[in-house]
Amino acid sequence: MTPGARVAAAIGVLDVILAGEAAEKALTGWARGARYAGSKDRAAVRDHVFQALRCKRSYACLGGAMTGRGLMLGALRDAGESVLPLFSGDGHAPAPLSVDEATGGRAPETDGERLDLPDWLLPLFRDTLGKRAEAAALALRGRAPLMLRVNVRRATRDEAIALLAEDGLAADPVSIAPMALRLDEGARGVANSRAFREGVVELQDGSSQAAMAALDLTGAGRVLDYCAGGGGKVLALAARADAAFFAHDAAPRRMADLPARAARAGVRVQLLENAREAAPYDLVLCDAPCSGSGTWRRNPDAKWRLSAERLAELGRTQGDILDQAQAMVASHGRLAYATCSVFHAENEAQSDHFMARHPGWREILRRRWPIGAQGDGFYLWVAERR
């Protein structure tokens, strides 16, 4: 595909998303109908679409319309790229600009347009983050870093770097977590690398790694990841200690790949349909469902789909999960609560409400990681049963 054809494909996908389709579903639908598109073409179209979604409001201003065509026109203007060669109408490129398109568009004016946030979310960002709110919103306009976690059961960090280099992947150590590496290029080659196939590295965000490294596993003979999902966090914990590790998820299908991932990593994780039957545990981790606002660089569609009603529903779910999990913690055991949200309502407020409901607990850790060059926005809270 030519660069113009890739832009045209992105325009079509964006129009489908703007009509109400989820981004991943829209991209999958396009790919199935575009058998001619190679892997680089699909990756380029995906990059166009995701960047346009990250900056949807500001690009619509610059492009003069909240349409796929307007968003891509705004993206090119924002990047300072020449528009006419891509909107040429030649081959499969988009049709040439109309007079209104060529002369239209304006700079973003309101805070919501400039920061690429829905207006109703601006107060939540400001109330939670204060002076850091604008920096957080602007960080969500760019791509997230690609972070790897070195599995200490397989290799040292230096050995992992050398092994990745054999496959042409340049990884650099970073400070956010002890075993964290960052890749600036070659992201799509990780899954085919020897380091990945042999369990030396796993894909895991830097803040998530840091949070798991901050959990004290001393004396924790039995550890439950209560909202395990794909299992990345329980694998990070299992790499650090010799203990009995268990994983549970309300939707068990999310854990389908976990046995194979654990085997590749050289650890054992037992999957549970009913976590209560194997209780008590010395540590229960609740990586609760949340808005994902700290990760909107990776899933920008979610930024525009979140509603106040959905945020309130998530808050009730988070409280219920904590109430369920605390009953499975052993005497003097610990309960850990984590989200990839930046909002106070999903983080500190949940911790405070739990302590008010359950006075038999002692808080021992409360920490945030900001959206940054080494990781997403993340929150961790730990309490100990008295």
Tab-separated table of N, CA, C and O in Angstrom, residues 146-150 156-162 164 169-184 206 209 373-374:
chain	number	residue	atom	x	y	z
A	146	LEU	N	7.229	0.858	25.122
A	146	LEU	CA	7.184	-0.600	25.108
A	146	LEU	C	8.158	-1.096	26.162
A	146	LEU	O	9.371	-0.907	26.051
A	147	MET	N	7.616	-1.748	27.186
A	147	MET	CA	8.415	-2.176	28.322
A	147	MET	C	8.445	-3.700	28.420
A	147	MET	O	7.442	-4.369	28.161
A	148	LEU	N	9.580	-4.208	28.807
A	148	LEU	CA	9.767	-5.636	29.023
A	148	LEU	C	10.182	-5.876	30.464
A	148	LEU	O	10.878	-5.054	31.074
A	149	ARG	N	9.772	-7.017	30.999
A	149	ARG	CA	10.237	-7.445	32.326
A	149	ARG	C	11.151	-8.650	32.152
A	149	ARG	O	10.760	-9.645	31.534
A	150	VAL	N	12.340	-8.562	32.705
A	150	VAL	CA	13.265	-9.690	32.668
A	150	VAL	C	12.866	-10.686	33.748
A	150	VAL	O	12.651	-10.320	34.905
A	156	THR	N	19.778	-12.818	33.983
A	156	THR	CA	19.984	-11.491	34.546
A	156	THR	C	19.534	-10.450	33.524
A	156	THR	O	19.288	-10.770	32.354
A	157	ARG	N	19.488	-9.204	33.956
A	157	ARG	CA	19.080	-8.154	33.033
A	157	ARG	C	20.087	-8.003	31.900
A	157	ARG	O	19.702	-7.837	30.735
A	158	ASP	N	21.367	-8.065	32.219
A	158	ASP	CA	22.397	-7.941	31.182
A	158	ASP	C	22.331	-9.104	30.189
A	158	ASP	O	22.502	-8.915	28.973
A	159	GLU	N	22.079	-10.306	30.694
A	159	GLU	CA	21.953	-11.466	29.803
A	159	GLU	C	20.749	-11.316	28.886
A	159	GLU	O	20.810	-11.675	27.697
A	160	ALA	N	19.661	-10.783	29.412
A	160	ALA	CA	18.466	-10.574	28.591
A	160	ALA	C	18.731	-9.547	27.494
A	160	ALA	O	18.304	-9.719	26.342
A	161	ILE	N	19.427	-8.478	27.837
A	161	ILE	CA	19.761	-7.450	26.843
A	161	ILE	C	20.586	-8.049	25.716
A	161	ILE	O	20.347	-7.784	24.529
A	162	ALA	N	21.557	-8.879	26.082
A	162	ALA	CA	22.409	-9.500	25.069
A	162	ALA	C	21.623	-10.464	24.194
A	162	ALA	O	21.824	-10.518	22.972
A	164	LEU	N	18.365	-10.363	23.504
A	164	LEU	CA	17.506	-9.577	22.621
A	164	LEU	C	18.307	-9.000	21.458
A	164	LEU	O	17.821	-8.937	20.323
A	169	LEU	N	17.105	-6.553	18.550
A	169	LEU	CA	16.268	-5.730	19.416
A	169	LEU	C	17.148	-5.034	20.447
A	169	LEU	O	17.785	-5.689	21.282
A	170	ALA	N	17.179	-3.717	20.392
A	170	ALA	CA	18.002	-2.929	21.308
A	170	ALA	C	17.171	-2.533	22.522
A	170	ALA	O	16.232	-1.748	22.419
A	171	ALA	N	17.507	-3.098	23.673
A	171	ALA	CA	16.776	-2.825	24.908
A	171	ALA	C	17.675	-2.092	25.884
A	171	ALA	O	18.872	-2.410	26.004
A	172	ASP	N	17.112	-1.122	26.575
A	172	ASP	CA	17.879	-0.342	27.544
A	172	ASP	C	17.294	-0.511	28.937
A	172	ASP	O	16.064	-0.478	29.113
A	173	PRO	N	18.138	-0.674	29.959
A	173	PRO	CA	17.625	-0.730	31.331
A	173	PRO	C	17.090	0.631	31.748
A	173	PRO	O	17.613	1.669	31.340
A	174	VAL	N	16.039	0.623	32.556
A	174	VAL	CA	15.444	1.861	33.054
A	174	VAL	C	15.258	1.732	34.563
A	174	VAL	O	15.352	0.640	35.124
A	175	SER	N	14.978	2.844	35.201
A	175	SER	CA	15.023	2.896	36.658
A	175	SER	C	13.707	2.579	37.345
A	175	SER	O	13.677	2.395	38.555
A	176	ILE	N	12.608	2.495	36.619
A	176	ILE	CA	11.317	2.392	37.269
A	176	ILE	C	11.140	1.104	38.053
A	176	ILE	O	10.455	1.067	39.077
A	177	ALA	N	11.769	0.011	37.599
A	177	ALA	CA	11.658	-1.279	38.280
A	177	ALA	C	12.963	-2.044	38.091
A	177	ALA	O	13.667	-1.851	37.092
A	178	PRO	N	13.300	-2.929	39.028
A	178	PRO	CA	14.609	-3.596	38.987
A	178	PRO	C	14.883	-4.384	37.710
A	178	PRO	O	16.028	-4.444	37.265
A	179	MET	N	13.847	-4.992	37.133
A	179	MET	CA	14.061	-5.847	35.970
A	179	MET	C	13.431	-5.267	34.700
A	179	MET	O	13.133	-5.988	33.758
A	180	ALA	N	13.238	-3.960	34.666
A	180	ALA	CA	12.555	-3.320	33.540
A	180	ALA	C	13.518	-2.947	32.426
A	180	ALA	O	14.614	-2.444	32.663
A	181	LEU	N	13.080	-3.201	31.196
A	181	LEU	CA	13.795	-2.786	29.995
A	181	LEU	C	12.837	-2.008	29.110
A	181	LEU	O	11.629	-2.277	29.106
A	182	ARG	N	13.396	-1.091	28.347
A	182	ARG	CA	12.581	-0.343	27.381
A	182	ARG	C	13.115	-0.579	25.976
A	182	ARG	O	14.323	-0.537	25.748
A	183	LEU	N	12.177	-0.817	25.043
A	183	LEU	CA	12.502	-0.936	23.624
A	183	LEU	C	11.974	0.300	22.908
A	183	LEU	O	10.801	0.643	23.036
A	184	ASP	N	12.826	0.959	22.147
A	184	ASP	CA	12.372	2.118	21.381
A	184	ASP	C	11.982	1.754	19.956
A	184	ASP	O	11.216	2.459	19.315
A	206	GLY	N	6.023	-0.670	32.768
A	206	GLY	CA	6.972	-0.361	33.826
A	206	GLY	C	6.327	-0.096	35.171
A	206	GLY	O	6.830	-0.537	36.216
A	209	GLN	N	5.199	-3.327	36.680
A	209	GLN	CA	6.363	-4.017	37.219
A	209	GLN	C	6.773	-3.434	38.566
A	209	GLN	O	7.062	-4.162	39.522
A	373	ALA	N	7.454	8.358	30.807
A	373	ALA	CA	8.242	7.756	29.736
A	373	ALA	C	8.583	6.301	30.001
A	373	ALA	O	9.016	5.592	29.093
A	374	GLN	N	8.381	5.832	31.255
A	374	GLN	CA	8.713	4.454	31.583
A	374	GLN	C	7.504	3.634	32.015
A	374	GLN	O	7.636	2.433	32.266
